[in-house]
Amino acid sequence: MKNAYVTGASQGIGKEFVRALAKNYNVILVSRTIADLNKAIAEIEPTAKGLLTALSFDLSKKKSQEDLAKILEKDPDFELLVNNAGFGTVGEFASLDLEKELDEINLNVKALVTLTHAALKEFKKKKKGYIINVASVAGFLPAPGSAIYAATKAFVKSFTEAIHEEAHPHGIYVQALCPGLTHSDFHQRAGIEKSKYPSFMWQDASEVVEESLSALRSNSAVCVTGTVNQGVVGLTGLLPRSWVRKGAGKFMDTSGK
Ligand SMILES: NC(=O)c1ccc[n+]([C@@H]2O[C@H](COP(=O)([O-])OP(=O)(O)OC[C@H]3O[C@@H](n4cnc5c(N)ncnc54)[C@H](OP(=O)(O)O)[C@@H]3O)[C@@H](O)[C@H]2O)c1
């Protein structure tokens, strides 16, 4: 069996990627908290066909990004990468802690770019490989109240679409995955009140993963999951940009007004 690496693998969307990929791959799970990784492994192992291994890295740190990139480059069986680790912050940009905002860029953008670079170099030699970079519906919107998060996801989407075209002639499949509201701990970590959003807007992480892997088989460059999110993304392309900005700001508003 070949090896798949999933970052942010201990919970949420990452854990569901591990569960699905473990049917066909040995999966290396990466995140910071080793206890949570081991818990995820214990949960998934009974249904897994491949081996599951935990690697603890804080991918907001340059050294960790480089160390993991070296591991990918040295793994002869490396075939699939899911760059999923990411977090969001909410609030007016000027009032947020700058160090945390910069860490968000380090994790959501720099780690993803570093690992994508390592993966592409190896996959080009093998003329085969798969990369899923987790962006978001937020990548289609400038979002007042979540300016850095939406900007990081716009970067991931644009970067990944470009890489998709570059990689295609080498037999490498690259996808920007754009989920909308997905049940996980993400919102609690970001300080977002989940009950603010109606239930029809939410997907389960397993649905997101199923749609992503199905789209990967047909080498779709961008996978927007769920019909509601596809509708939202379609509208953003039709409405005046000022309406899109203001609408996204209302959507992100966590002040309770
Ligand atoms: N949930 C949504 O509504 C939604 C919507 C669109 C896009 N997304 C995107 O989907 C991805 C996964 O989100 P999720 O909802 O599954 O989030 P989650 O439930 O909060 O899980 C985040 C995962 O990333 C790991 N992580 C966080 N900081 C890390 C760091 N510095 N280094 C390494 N690993 C780190 C976490 O483990 P540790 O804390 O132990 O490191 C955890 O495994 C993110 O990129 C997010 O932006 C989510």
Short mmCIF file of N, CA, C and O in Angstrom, two decimals, residues 144-214:
data_model
loop_
_atom_site.label_atom_id
_atom_site.label_comp_id
_atom_site.label_asym_id
_atom_site.label_seq_id
_atom_site.Cartn_x
_atom_site.Cartn_y
_atom_site.Cartn_z
N PRO A 144 -15.24 40.92 5.92
CA PRO A 144 -15.03 41.79 7.08
C PRO A 144 -15.43 41.03 8.35
O PRO A 144 -16.48 40.40 8.38
N GLY A 145 -14.58 41.04 9.36
CA GLY A 145 -14.85 40.26 10.56
C GLY A 145 -14.07 38.95 10.56
O GLY A 145 -14.00 38.26 11.58
N SER A 146 -13.51 38.62 9.42
CA SER A 146 -12.64 37.44 9.35
C SER A 146 -11.67 37.64 8.18
O SER A 146 -11.48 36.76 7.34
N ALA A 147 -11.06 38.81 8.17
CA ALA A 147 -10.30 39.28 7.01
C ALA A 147 -9.13 38.36 6.67
O ALA A 147 -8.93 37.98 5.51
N ILE A 148 -8.36 37.99 7.70
CA ILE A 148 -7.17 37.16 7.43
C ILE A 148 -7.59 35.76 7.02
O ILE A 148 -7.04 35.18 6.08
N TYR A 149 -8.58 35.20 7.73
CA TYR A 149 -9.01 33.83 7.38
C TYR A 149 -9.44 33.76 5.93
O TYR A 149 -8.97 32.91 5.17
N ALA A 150 -10.34 34.68 5.53
CA ALA A 150 -10.84 34.63 4.15
C ALA A 150 -9.71 34.87 3.15
O ALA A 150 -9.67 34.25 2.08
N ALA A 151 -8.78 35.75 3.51
CA ALA A 151 -7.65 36.02 2.61
C ALA A 151 -6.75 34.79 2.47
O ALA A 151 -6.26 34.48 1.37
N THR A 152 -6.53 34.08 3.59
CA THR A 152 -5.69 32.87 3.49
C THR A 152 -6.37 31.84 2.58
O THR A 152 -5.71 31.17 1.78
N LYS A 153 -7.69 31.75 2.69
CA LYS A 153 -8.40 30.74 1.90
C LYS A 153 -8.49 31.15 0.42
O LYS A 153 -8.51 30.29 -0.47
N ALA A 154 -8.55 32.47 0.16
CA ALA A 154 -8.51 32.95 -1.23
C ALA A 154 -7.14 32.61 -1.83
O ALA A 154 -7.04 32.21 -3.00
N PHE A 155 -6.09 32.76 -1.02
CA PHE A 155 -4.74 32.38 -1.48
C PHE A 155 -4.72 30.89 -1.83
O PHE A 155 -4.25 30.49 -2.91
N VAL A 156 -5.21 30.06 -0.91
CA VAL A 156 -5.16 28.60 -1.12
C VAL A 156 -5.90 28.23 -2.40
O VAL A 156 -5.42 27.44 -3.21
N LYS A 157 -7.07 28.86 -2.60
CA LYS A 157 -7.86 28.53 -3.79
C LYS A 157 -7.13 28.94 -5.06
O LYS A 157 -6.98 28.15 -6.00
N SER A 158 -6.65 30.17 -5.10
CA SER A 158 -5.98 30.67 -6.31
C SER A 158 -4.69 29.89 -6.59
O SER A 158 -4.45 29.43 -7.71
N PHE A 159 -3.88 29.72 -5.56
CA PHE A 159 -2.62 28.98 -5.68
C PHE A 159 -2.87 27.55 -6.18
O PHE A 159 -2.21 27.08 -7.12
N THR A 160 -3.86 26.91 -5.59
CA THR A 160 -4.12 25.50 -5.93
C THR A 160 -4.65 25.36 -7.35
O THR A 160 -4.29 24.41 -8.06
N GLU A 161 -5.49 26.31 -7.77
CA GLU A 161 -5.99 26.26 -9.15
C GLU A 161 -4.83 26.38 -10.15
O GLU A 161 -4.80 25.69 -11.18
N ALA A 162 -3.89 27.27 -9.84
CA ALA A 162 -2.73 27.45 -10.73
C ALA A 162 -1.87 26.18 -10.77
O ALA A 162 -1.48 25.70 -11.84
N ILE A 163 -1.64 25.62 -9.58
CA ILE A 163 -0.83 24.40 -9.47
C ILE A 163 -1.52 23.22 -10.18
O ILE A 163 -0.86 22.37 -10.77
N HIS A 164 -2.84 23.21 -10.11
CA HIS A 164 -3.61 22.15 -10.79
C HIS A 164 -3.21 22.10 -12.28
O HIS A 164 -2.96 21.01 -12.82
N GLU A 165 -3.15 23.28 -12.91
CA GLU A 165 -2.81 23.33 -14.34
C GLU A 165 -1.36 22.91 -14.58
O GLU A 165 -1.05 22.19 -15.53
N GLU A 166 -0.46 23.38 -13.69
CA GLU A 166 0.97 23.02 -13.86
C GLU A 166 1.19 21.52 -13.67
O GLU A 166 2.04 20.92 -14.34
N ALA A 167 0.43 20.93 -12.76
CA ALA A 167 0.68 19.53 -12.40
C ALA A 167 0.03 18.54 -13.36
O ALA A 167 0.50 17.41 -13.52
N HIS A 168 -1.06 18.98 -13.98
CA HIS A 168 -1.87 18.09 -14.82
C HIS A 168 -1.03 17.31 -15.86
O HIS A 168 -1.17 16.08 -15.98
N PRO A 169 -0.12 17.99 -16.62
CA PRO A 169 0.66 17.25 -17.63
C PRO A 169 1.57 16.18 -17.04
O PRO A 169 2.05 15.31 -17.77
N HIS A 170 1.84 16.25 -15.72
CA HIS A 170 2.74 15.27 -15.09
C HIS A 170 1.97 14.12 -14.45
O HIS A 170 2.55 13.33 -13.68
N GLY A 171 0.67 14.06 -14.71
CA GLY A 171 -0.12 12.95 -14.14
C GLY A 171 -0.46 13.15 -12.67
O GLY A 171 -0.80 12.20 -11.97
N ILE A 172 -0.37 14.41 -12.22
CA ILE A 172 -0.63 14.71 -10.80
C ILE A 172 -1.98 15.43 -10.69
O ILE A 172 -2.24 16.38 -11.43
N TYR A 173 -2.81 14.95 -9.77
CA TYR A 173 -4.14 15.54 -9.57
C TYR A 173 -4.07 16.49 -8.37
O TYR A 173 -3.60 16.10 -7.29
N VAL A 174 -4.55 17.72 -8.56
CA VAL A 174 -4.50 18.73 -7.48
C VAL A 174 -5.88 19.38 -7.34
O VAL A 174 -6.46 19.82 -8.33
N GLN A 175 -6.37 19.43 -6.12
CA GLN A 175 -7.72 19.97 -5.88
C GLN A 175 -7.73 21.02 -4.78
O GLN A 175 -7.12 20.84 -3.73
N ALA A 176 -8.47 22.11 -5.01
CA ALA A 176 -8.80 23.06 -3.93
C ALA A 176 -10.17 22.66 -3.41
O ALA A 176 -11.17 22.73 -4.14
N LEU A 177 -10.20 22.21 -2.16
CA LEU A 177 -11.47 21.80 -1.55
C LEU A 177 -12.08 22.99 -0.81
O LEU A 177 -11.42 23.60 0.04
N CYS A 178 -13.32 23.31 -1.15
CA CYS A 178 -13.97 24.49 -0.57
C CYS A 178 -15.26 24.10 0.15
O CYS A 178 -16.34 24.17 -0.45
N PRO A 179 -15.14 23.70 1.40
CA PRO A 179 -16.35 23.42 2.17
C PRO A 179 -16.95 24.73 2.68
O PRO A 179 -16.28 25.75 2.76
N GLY A 180 -18.23 24.66 3.05
CA GLY A 180 -18.84 25.75 3.82
C GLY A 180 -18.91 25.30 5.27
O GLY A 180 -18.04 24.56 5.73
N LEU A 181 -19.98 25.72 5.95
CA LEU A 181 -20.10 25.37 7.37
C LEU A 181 -20.13 23.85 7.55
O LEU A 181 -20.98 23.16 6.97
N THR A 182 -19.17 23.35 8.31
CA THR A 182 -19.02 21.90 8.50
C THR A 182 -18.89 21.62 10.00
O THR A 182 -18.10 22.29 10.68
N HIS A 183 -19.66 20.67 10.49
CA HIS A 183 -19.61 20.36 11.92
C HIS A 183 -18.21 19.91 12.33
O HIS A 183 -17.67 18.95 11.76
N SER A 184 -17.61 20.61 13.28
CA SER A 184 -16.29 20.26 13.84
C SER A 184 -16.03 21.21 15.01
O SER A 184 -16.89 22.04 15.33
N ASP A 185 -14.83 21.14 15.59
CA ASP A 185 -14.48 22.05 16.70
C ASP A 185 -13.99 23.41 16.20
O ASP A 185 -13.64 24.28 17.00
N PHE A 186 -13.91 23.56 14.87
CA PHE A 186 -13.35 24.76 14.26
C PHE A 186 -13.99 26.04 14.82
O PHE A 186 -13.31 27.00 15.16
N HIS A 187 -15.33 26.04 14.91
CA HIS A 187 -16.07 27.27 15.26
C HIS A 187 -15.86 27.63 16.72
O HIS A 187 -15.69 28.80 17.06
N GLN A 188 -15.83 26.59 17.57
CA GLN A 188 -15.58 26.84 18.99
C GLN A 188 -14.18 27.44 19.17
O GLN A 188 -13.99 28.40 19.90
N ARG A 189 -13.20 26.88 18.43
CA ARG A 189 -11.84 27.42 18.53
C ARG A 189 -11.78 28.87 18.06
O ARG A 189 -11.01 29.66 18.57
N ALA A 190 -12.61 29.20 17.04
CA ALA A 190 -12.57 30.55 16.46
C ALA A 190 -13.45 31.52 17.24
O ALA A 190 -13.41 32.72 16.98
N GLY A 191 -14.28 30.99 18.15
CA GLY A 191 -15.19 31.86 18.89
C GLY A 191 -16.43 32.20 18.08
O GLY A 191 -16.99 33.30 18.21
N ILE A 192 -16.88 31.27 17.23
CA ILE A 192 -18.07 31.49 16.41
C ILE A 192 -19.24 30.71 17.04
O ILE A 192 -19.09 29.51 17.34
N GLU A 193 -20.36 31.36 17.24
CA GLU A 193 -21.55 30.72 17.80
C GLU A 193 -22.25 29.93 16.70
O GLU A 193 -22.83 30.51 15.78
N LYS A 194 -22.21 28.60 16.81
CA LYS A 194 -22.75 27.75 15.72
C LYS A 194 -24.26 27.94 15.53
O LYS A 194 -24.76 27.87 14.42
N SER A 195 -24.97 28.19 16.64
CA SER A 195 -26.44 28.26 16.55
C SER A 195 -26.92 29.48 15.76
O SER A 195 -28.09 29.58 15.40
N LYS A 196 -26.00 30.40 15.46
CA LYS A 196 -26.33 31.58 14.65
C LYS A 196 -26.74 31.19 13.22
O LYS A 196 -27.46 31.92 12.55
N TYR A 197 -26.27 30.03 12.76
CA TYR A 197 -26.49 29.63 11.37
C TYR A 197 -27.52 28.51 11.28
O TYR A 197 -27.45 27.54 12.04
N PRO A 198 -28.48 28.61 10.32
CA PRO A 198 -29.53 27.59 10.24
C PRO A 198 -28.98 26.21 9.86
O PRO A 198 -27.95 26.11 9.18
N SER A 199 -29.70 25.18 10.29
CA SER A 199 -29.17 23.81 10.14
C SER A 199 -28.98 23.41 8.67
O SER A 199 -28.10 22.62 8.36
N PHE A 200 -29.81 23.98 7.74
CA PHE A 200 -29.68 23.55 6.34
C PHE A 200 -28.33 23.97 5.74
O PHE A 200 -27.92 23.46 4.70
N MET A 201 -27.62 24.91 6.42
CA MET A 201 -26.34 25.36 5.87
C MET A 201 -25.18 24.43 6.22
O MET A 201 -24.08 24.59 5.70
N TRP A 202 -25.42 23.48 7.13
CA TRP A 202 -24.31 22.67 7.66
C TRP A 202 -24.16 21.34 6.94
O TRP A 202 -25.13 20.71 6.55
N GLN A 203 -22.91 20.91 6.83
CA GLN A 203 -22.62 19.55 6.36
C GLN A 203 -21.84 18.81 7.44
O GLN A 203 -21.18 19.43 8.29
N ASP A 204 -21.89 17.49 7.38
CA ASP A 204 -21.00 16.69 8.22
C ASP A 204 -19.65 16.57 7.53
O ASP A 204 -19.59 16.57 6.29
N ALA A 205 -18.60 16.43 8.33
CA ALA A 205 -17.25 16.32 7.76
C ALA A 205 -17.15 15.12 6.81
O ALA A 205 -16.46 15.18 5.79
N SER A 206 -17.87 14.04 7.13
CA SER A 206 -17.79 12.85 6.27
C SER A 206 -18.37 13.13 4.88
O SER A 206 -17.87 12.62 3.88
N GLU A 207 -19.43 13.97 4.80
CA GLU A 207 -20.00 14.33 3.49
C GLU A 207 -18.99 15.14 2.68
O GLU A 207 -18.84 14.95 1.47
N VAL A 208 -18.32 16.07 3.35
CA VAL A 208 -17.32 16.92 2.69
C VAL A 208 -16.22 16.04 2.07
O VAL A 208 -15.82 16.22 0.91
N VAL A 209 -15.77 15.08 2.86
CA VAL A 209 -14.68 14.20 2.41
C VAL A 209 -15.13 13.32 1.25
O VAL A 209 -14.39 13.15 0.26
N GLU A 210 -16.33 12.81 1.34
CA GLU A 210 -16.85 11.96 0.26
C GLU A 210 -16.91 12.75 -1.06
O GLU A 210 -16.49 12.26 -2.11
N GLU A 211 -17.41 13.98 -0.98
CA GLU A 211 -17.50 14.81 -2.20
C GLU A 211 -16.10 15.13 -2.74
O GLU A 211 -15.88 15.14 -3.95
N SER A 212 -15.19 15.41 -1.82
CA SER A 212 -13.83 15.75 -2.25
C SER A 212 -13.16 14.58 -2.97
O SER A 212 -12.58 14.75 -4.06
N LEU A 213 -13.25 13.39 -2.39
CA LEU A 213 -12.56 12.23 -2.99
C LEU A 213 -13.22 11.82 -4.30
O LEU A 213 -12.55 11.39 -5.23
N SER A 214 -14.53 12.02 -4.39
CA SER A 214 -15.22 11.73 -5.65
C SER A 214 -14.75 12.73 -6.73
O SER A 214 -14.47 12.35 -7.87
#
